[in-house]
Tab-separated table of C-alpha atoms in Angstrom:
chain	number	residue	atom	x	y	z
A	1	UNK	CA	5.642	-72.189	-1.825
A	2	UNK	CA	2.631	-74.511	-2.728
A	3	UNK	CA	-0.776	-74.365	-1.262
A	4	UNK	CA	-1.255	-76.683	2.129
A	5	UNK	CA	-4.002	-78.033	2.586
A	6	UNK	CA	-6.324	-76.855	5.391
A	7	UNK	CA	-6.742	-79.491	8.394
A	8	UNK	CA	-9.357	-80.424	9.664
A	9	UNK	CA	-8.161	-81.357	12.674
A	10	UNK	CA	-5.999	-78.817	13.244
A	11	UNK	CA	-9.364	-76.105	13.752
A	12	UNK	CA	-10.248	-72.675	14.130
A	13	UNK	CA	-10.381	-72.651	17.278
A	14	UNK	CA	-6.732	-74.037	18.249
A	15	UNK	CA	-5.168	-71.419	16.563
A	16	UNK	CA	-6.327	-68.265	19.416
A	17	UNK	CA	-5.581	-70.868	21.409
A	18	UNK	CA	-2.220	-71.641	20.866
A	19	UNK	CA	-2.283	-67.067	21.879
A	20	UNK	CA	-2.961	-68.194	25.634
A	21	UNK	CA	-0.923	-70.722	25.633
A	22	UNK	CA	2.486	-69.149	25.067
A	23	UNK	CA	1.790	-65.455	26.676
A	24	UNK	CA	1.187	-67.619	29.830
A	25	UNK	CA	4.676	-69.187	28.887
A	26	UNK	CA	5.870	-65.266	28.379
A	27	UNK	CA	4.106	-63.767	31.340
A	28	UNK	CA	5.054	-66.532	33.707
A	29	UNK	CA	8.712	-66.148	32.726
A	30	UNK	CA	8.810	-63.045	31.972
A	31	UNK	CA	8.806	-62.306	35.843
A	32	UNK	CA	12.315	-63.477	36.377
A	33	UNK	CA	13.290	-61.256	32.801
A	34	UNK	CA	17.404	-59.753	34.416
A	35	UNK	CA	17.286	-62.065	37.577
A	36	UNK	CA	20.450	-64.809	35.901
A	37	UNK	CA	18.392	-67.392	37.072
A	38	UNK	CA	18.193	-69.751	33.747
A	39	UNK	CA	16.758	-72.850	35.501
A	40	UNK	CA	13.985	-70.704	37.653
A	41	UNK	CA	13.443	-68.294	33.879
A	42	UNK	CA	13.519	-72.106	32.488
A	43	UNK	CA	10.740	-74.125	34.464
A	44	UNK	CA	7.996	-70.759	35.976
A	45	UNK	CA	7.733	-71.360	31.414
A	46	UNK	CA	7.074	-74.811	31.177
A	47	UNK	CA	5.145	-75.270	34.514
A	48	UNK	CA	2.708	-72.586	33.035
A	49	UNK	CA	3.293	-74.087	29.227
A	50	UNK	CA	2.245	-77.118	30.605
A	51	UNK	CA	-1.177	-76.464	32.323
A	52	UNK	CA	-2.196	-74.844	29.860
A	53	UNK	CA	-1.605	-76.708	26.826
A	54	UNK	CA	-3.719	-80.178	30.072
A	55	UNK	CA	-7.097	-76.880	29.742
A	56	UNK	CA	-7.359	-77.475	26.210
A	57	UNK	CA	-9.901	-80.137	24.602
A	58	UNK	CA	-7.375	-82.371	22.450
A	59	UNK	CA	-5.226	-85.989	22.574
A	60	UNK	CA	-1.717	-84.706	22.213
A	61	UNK	CA	1.632	-85.198	22.325
A	62	UNK	CA	4.952	-83.363	22.898
A	63	UNK	CA	7.099	-84.190	20.096
A	64	UNK	CA	10.138	-82.096	20.186
A	65	UNK	CA	10.435	-80.411	23.531
A	66	UNK	CA	12.810	-79.917	27.102
A	67	UNK	CA	14.642	-83.090	26.598
A	68	UNK	CA	13.941	-86.839	26.648
A	69	UNK	CA	12.290	-88.555	29.987
A	70	UNK	CA	15.260	-89.041	32.213
A	71	UNK	CA	16.333	-85.866	31.956
A	72	UNK	CA	13.358	-83.753	32.551
A	73	UNK	CA	10.672	-82.859	34.752
A	74	UNK	CA	7.911	-81.733	32.423
A	75	UNK	CA	7.254	-81.214	28.819
A	76	UNK	CA	9.795	-83.853	27.201
A	77	UNK	CA	9.304	-85.436	25.037
A	78	UNK	CA	6.881	-87.908	24.390
A	79	UNK	CA	4.256	-86.646	27.409
A	80	UNK	CA	1.041	-86.549	26.636
A	81	UNK	CA	-0.419	-83.430	27.026
A	82	UNK	CA	-4.736	-81.842	27.636
A	83	UNK	CA	-7.755	-83.040	28.177
A	84	UNK	CA	-8.565	-85.103	25.760
A	85	UNK	CA	-6.794	-88.008	26.117
A	86	UNK	CA	-7.979	-90.931	24.209
A	87	UNK	CA	-10.710	-88.327	23.068
A	88	UNK	CA	-9.924	-85.510	21.638
A	89	UNK	CA	-7.857	-84.944	17.867
A	90	UNK	CA	-4.374	-86.076	17.969
A	91	UNK	CA	-2.493	-83.429	17.368
A	92	UNK	CA	1.329	-83.439	17.049
A	93	UNK	CA	3.295	-80.535	19.456
A	94	UNK	CA	7.055	-79.309	19.380
A	95	UNK	CA	7.824	-76.507	21.596
A	96	UNK	CA	10.420	-74.366	23.187
A	97	UNK	CA	8.697	-73.012	26.648
A	98	UNK	CA	10.788	-70.193	26.932
A	99	UNK	CA	14.024	-70.193	23.643
A	100	UNK	CA	16.539	-68.138	25.162
A	101	UNK	CA	16.744	-68.870	28.644
A	102	UNK	CA	20.262	-66.734	28.594
A	103	UNK	CA	18.978	-63.911	27.502
A	104	UNK	CA	16.369	-63.705	29.859
A	105	UNK	CA	17.921	-64.289	32.419
A	106	UNK	CA	20.562	-61.106	31.360
A	107	UNK	CA	17.504	-58.713	29.769
A	108	UNK	CA	18.560	-59.958	26.583
A	109	UNK	CA	16.023	-59.783	23.321
A	110	UNK	CA	14.337	-61.509	21.783
A	111	UNK	CA	14.425	-63.797	24.465
A	112	UNK	CA	10.415	-66.725	23.188
A	113	UNK	CA	7.405	-68.631	24.086
A	114	UNK	CA	7.272	-71.066	21.338
A	115	UNK	CA	5.671	-73.781	20.419
A	116	UNK	CA	4.275	-75.400	17.619
A	117	UNK	CA	1.139	-77.673	16.538
A	118	UNK	CA	0.216	-80.312	13.601
A	119	UNK	CA	-2.016	-82.933	13.424
A	120	UNK	CA	-0.186	-86.850	14.638
A	121	UNK	CA	2.843	-87.526	12.436
A	122	UNK	CA	3.345	-83.808	11.489
A	123	UNK	CA	6.517	-82.880	12.948
A	124	UNK	CA	9.682	-84.764	12.887
A	125	UNK	CA	10.501	-86.768	15.908
A	126	UNK	CA	13.943	-86.844	16.882
A	127	UNK	CA	16.070	-86.189	19.747
A	128	UNK	CA	17.613	-83.112	21.745
A	129	UNK	CA	20.643	-82.970	20.251
A	130	UNK	CA	22.975	-80.121	17.763
A	131	UNK	CA	21.487	-78.915	13.862
A	132	UNK	CA	23.575	-77.806	10.790
A	133	UNK	CA	21.216	-74.987	9.526
A	134	UNK	CA	20.299	-73.295	6.496
A	135	UNK	CA	16.967	-71.078	5.830
A	136	UNK	CA	16.219	-67.983	3.102
A	137	UNK	CA	13.359	-66.198	3.101
A	138	UNK	CA	10.782	-66.552	0.229
A	139	UNK	CA	10.883	-65.298	-3.655
A	140	UNK	CA	13.650	-67.206	-4.060
A	141	UNK	CA	13.896	-70.508	-6.535
A	142	UNK	CA	12.138	-73.514	-5.384
A	143	UNK	CA	15.864	-75.872	-3.705
A	144	UNK	CA	18.542	-72.626	-4.240
A	145	UNK	CA	20.394	-73.729	-1.108
A	146	UNK	CA	22.360	-76.886	0.008
A	147	UNK	CA	22.986	-77.786	3.222
A	148	UNK	CA	25.957	-79.978	1.090
A	149	UNK	CA	27.779	-76.892	-0.088
A	150	UNK	CA	29.640	-74.474	1.315
A	151	UNK	CA	28.121	-71.577	2.899
A	152	UNK	CA	30.621	-69.515	-0.498
A	153	UNK	CA	28.136	-71.468	-2.774
A	154	UNK	CA	25.322	-70.580	-1.213
A	155	UNK	CA	25.765	-66.822	-0.439
A	156	UNK	CA	26.612	-66.724	-3.949
A	157	UNK	CA	23.456	-68.798	-5.388
A	158	UNK	CA	21.362	-66.053	-3.328
A	159	UNK	CA	23.319	-62.671	-4.137
A	160	UNK	CA	23.106	-63.532	-7.241
A	161	UNK	CA	19.298	-64.781	-7.063
A	162	UNK	CA	18.490	-61.372	-5.437
A	163	UNK	CA	20.548	-59.167	-7.537
A	164	UNK	CA	23.347	-58.048	-5.759
A	165	UNK	CA	27.013	-59.752	-5.015
A	166	UNK	CA	27.909	-61.401	-2.633
A	167	UNK	CA	29.371	-58.774	0.184
A	168	UNK	CA	25.147	-57.376	-0.056
A	169	UNK	CA	24.288	-60.516	1.832
A	170	UNK	CA	23.974	-60.113	5.531
A	171	UNK	CA	23.476	-63.902	6.379
A	172	UNK	CA	22.488	-64.205	11.141
A	173	UNK	CA	24.825	-66.984	13.064
A	174	UNK	CA	24.523	-67.557	16.894
A	175	UNK	CA	27.670	-66.256	18.613
A	176	UNK	CA	29.178	-69.634	19.260
A	177	UNK	CA	33.264	-70.285	19.428
A	178	UNK	CA	32.149	-74.038	16.731
A	179	UNK	CA	31.073	-71.404	13.841
A	180	UNK	CA	34.508	-69.646	13.673
A	181	UNK	CA	35.356	-70.863	10.708
A	182	UNK	CA	32.214	-70.306	9.164
A	183	UNK	CA	32.254	-66.428	10.338
A	184	UNK	CA	35.561	-66.065	9.215
A	185	UNK	CA	34.280	-67.420	5.811
A	186	UNK	CA	31.526	-65.452	5.049
A	187	UNK	CA	33.778	-61.933	6.303
A	188	UNK	CA	36.269	-63.262	3.857
A	189	UNK	CA	33.344	-63.593	1.367
A	190	UNK	CA	32.591	-59.824	2.051
A	191	UNK	CA	29.498	-61.078	3.667
A	192	UNK	CA	27.868	-58.392	6.423
A	193	UNK	CA	27.323	-61.398	9.442
A	194	UNK	CA	24.887	-60.576	12.110
A	195	UNK	CA	25.740	-61.921	15.122
A	196	UNK	CA	23.032	-63.769	18.449
A	197	UNK	CA	24.206	-64.745	21.473
A	198	UNK	CA	20.958	-66.895	21.506
A	199	UNK	CA	17.562	-67.057	20.204
A	200	UNK	CA	17.809	-68.564	16.592
A	201	UNK	CA	14.125	-69.430	15.636
A	202	UNK	CA	13.566	-64.795	15.713
A	203	UNK	CA	17.223	-65.528	13.424
A	204	UNK	CA	15.539	-68.310	10.847
A	205	UNK	CA	11.848	-66.021	11.481
A	206	UNK	CA	14.248	-62.934	10.059
A	207	UNK	CA	14.372	-64.019	6.993
A	208	UNK	CA	11.688	-63.794	6.447
A	209	UNK	CA	11.363	-59.557	6.187
A	210	UNK	CA	14.572	-58.744	4.995
A	211	UNK	CA	13.097	-54.670	4.023
A	212	UNK	CA	13.203	-54.460	7.940
A	213	UNK	CA	15.600	-57.317	9.591
A	214	UNK	CA	18.215	-56.846	6.932
A	215	UNK	CA	18.674	-60.419	7.588
A	216	UNK	CA	18.399	-62.762	4.173
A	217	UNK	CA	19.821	-65.716	5.124
A	218	UNK	CA	20.652	-67.381	8.616
A	219	UNK	CA	23.164	-70.329	9.065
A	220	UNK	CA	24.816	-72.197	11.788
A	221	UNK	CA	24.312	-74.866	14.512
A	222	UNK	CA	21.923	-74.631	17.246
A	223	UNK	CA	19.333	-77.315	18.532
A	224	UNK	CA	17.036	-79.348	16.496
A	225	UNK	CA	14.056	-78.503	18.332
A	226	UNK	CA	14.770	-75.080	17.588
A	227	UNK	CA	15.461	-76.297	14.016
A	228	UNK	CA	11.699	-77.662	14.039
A	229	UNK	CA	9.959	-74.989	15.408
A	230	UNK	CA	11.781	-72.818	13.316
A	231	UNK	CA	10.688	-74.956	9.648
A	232	UNK	CA	6.815	-74.856	11.505
A	233	UNK	CA	6.791	-70.477	10.578
A	234	UNK	CA	8.816	-70.821	7.714
A	235	UNK	CA	5.878	-73.492	6.470
A	236	UNK	CA	3.414	-71.135	6.960
A	237	UNK	CA	4.926	-67.189	6.404
A	238	UNK	CA	7.887	-68.629	2.879
A	239	UNK	CA	11.114	-69.366	2.763
A	240	UNK	CA	13.242	-72.425	2.571
A	241	UNK	CA	15.213	-74.223	5.703
A	242	UNK	CA	17.192	-77.236	5.153
A	243	UNK	CA	18.298	-79.462	8.116
A	244	UNK	CA	20.784	-82.491	9.975
A	245	UNK	CA	21.093	-83.893	12.522
A	246	UNK	CA	24.063	-83.797	15.325
A	247	UNK	CA	25.043	-85.905	17.059
A	248	UNK	CA	28.324	-85.219	19.418
A	249	UNK	CA	28.363	-89.362	20.691
A	250	UNK	CA	26.872	-93.211	20.722
A	251	UNK	CA	24.901	-92.006	23.400
A	252	UNK	CA	22.460	-89.690	20.922
A	253	UNK	CA	23.039	-91.563	18.143
A	254	UNK	CA	20.905	-94.213	20.221
A	255	UNK	CA	18.967	-91.837	21.447
A	256	UNK	CA	18.485	-90.936	17.701
A	257	UNK	CA	17.300	-94.181	16.780
A	258	UNK	CA	15.159	-95.289	19.847
A	259	UNK	CA	12.843	-92.288	18.280
A	260	UNK	CA	13.083	-93.422	14.915
A	261	UNK	CA	15.699	-91.520	13.056
A	262	UNK	CA	17.808	-94.276	11.275
A	263	UNK	CA	18.936	-91.971	8.258
A	264	UNK	CA	21.869	-90.162	10.805
A	265	UNK	CA	22.925	-87.869	7.934
A	266	UNK	CA	19.444	-86.933	6.376
A	267	UNK	CA	19.442	-83.561	5.434
A	268	UNK	CA	15.963	-82.813	5.930
A	269	UNK	CA	13.666	-80.006	4.209
A	270	UNK	CA	11.439	-77.942	5.580
A	271	UNK	CA	8.380	-79.840	4.437
A	272	UNK	CA	9.883	-82.948	6.131
A	273	UNK	CA	10.814	-81.124	9.216
A	274	UNK	CA	6.714	-80.204	9.741
A	275	UNK	CA	4.177	-81.628	7.459
A	276	UNK	CA	1.121	-80.397	6.103
A	277	UNK	CA	-1.085	-78.100	8.161
A	278	UNK	CA	0.582	-75.933	10.889
A	279	UNK	CA	0.015	-73.986	13.344
A	280	UNK	CA	3.133	-71.960	14.690
A	281	UNK	CA	2.582	-69.257	17.951
A	282	UNK	CA	4.851	-66.760	20.025
A	283	UNK	CA	4.614	-64.428	22.121
A	284	UNK	CA	7.377	-62.284	23.127
A	285	UNK	CA	9.179	-61.977	26.226
A	286	UNK	CA	11.312	-59.722	25.875
A	287	UNK	CA	11.730	-56.862	23.302
A	288	UNK	CA	12.973	-57.870	19.561
A	289	UNK	CA	13.128	-58.025	16.456
A	290	UNK	CA	9.631	-60.423	16.192
A	291	UNK	CA	7.867	-58.931	19.036
A	292	UNK	CA	8.197	-56.335	22.023
A	293	UNK	CA	8.375	-58.429	25.189
A	294	UNK	CA	6.580	-58.149	28.454
A	295	UNK	CA	5.358	-55.390	30.148
A	296	UNK	CA	3.853	-54.578	33.460
A	297	UNK	CA	1.890	-50.586	32.988
A	298	UNK	CA	1.743	-48.081	35.748
A	299	UNK	CA	-1.967	-48.782	37.255
A	300	UNK	CA	-0.049	-53.111	37.364
A	301	UNK	CA	-2.108	-54.261	34.515
A	302	UNK	CA	0.352	-56.619	31.854
A	303	UNK	CA	1.346	-56.167	28.464
A	304	UNK	CA	1.860	-58.768	25.563
A	305	UNK	CA	2.309	-59.010	21.934
A	306	UNK	CA	2.467	-62.363	19.667
A	307	UNK	CA	2.255	-63.187	16.311
A	308	UNK	CA	0.503	-67.284	15.285
A	309	UNK	CA	0.180	-68.144	11.928
A	310	UNK	CA	-0.989	-70.997	9.888
A	311	UNK	CA	0.075	-72.975	7.585
A	312	UNK	CA	-2.711	-73.824	5.306
A	313	UNK	CA	-4.565	-70.194	4.808
A	314	UNK	CA	-1.476	-68.929	4.867
A	315	UNK	CA	-2.363	-66.242	8.159
A	316	UNK	CA	-0.254	-64.283	10.164
A	317	UNK	CA	-2.155	-62.763	12.800
A	318	UNK	CA	-0.302	-60.001	14.962
A	319	UNK	CA	-2.227	-60.207	19.258
A	320	UNK	CA	-1.329	-57.479	21.747
A	321	UNK	CA	-2.880	-58.757	25.344
A	322	UNK	CA	-3.871	-56.656	27.532
A	323	UNK	CA	-4.327	-57.300	31.766
A	324	UNK	CA	-4.754	-57.851	35.251
A	325	UNK	CA	-1.532	-58.701	36.547
């Protein structure tokens, strides 16, 4: 991965500020872990994240959010956040206050509070649609994966580059009926298929740490917001990502054009989804492969675990918090 110039807009102060934002969302939603109420958990995370963003000295715009204005009461696409409108640094924000709402409601693994920021124009401004995704971790020749090719061709290319047989490759896939054919093709090839119920940001990031996760690739269709967030994370730690927006009807196509998407079949590269310098932050809500979740100690304190990354420096910071409840 070539070096990314540091942005003067993204001051180092913002690196830790982003952790405070995701921590707040994680703590708020953690109160509803296992309660079976997805909407309440999501609303709690949204409100906490919005409040923290509005304390920052930024002129921020949500470019990937909870939906569009008519459908989302808070943190909708196009919403302005920050305490310095017209004065502070102009920041584009992609966010998912509770990635894995179902996971949180059912107390499953890998629920996260996630966001990414870049200077204005740095993050793809896309509607809340689906996205075909294909990802691999660092250390492979550029262009090793291609959405225009079949899953079999992509697995064989990665296996050859890694020096192993296709059956030694493990692919992470969301466990959804729409992926039945994909899963069948991968298993016919002999691949290991690591199925996840939700949380594909963590699934994509897992490809960057194969020694720990045993996951080589990510494939399948999930939310476009999570695709942009995952791309921002890979910009920071290395890897390759391809994404293509999926439109289920004419209404979604019209909404895409409203946000400036003219080529509806375009395959986006990593640097087209997240350009230039960017910061990615995530805090665990429930325990997962990337982060531990929010815990309450016997003496009533709360512990959190977060990660924050920056593209220009390649720095990854793991942050553990301990605070009064």
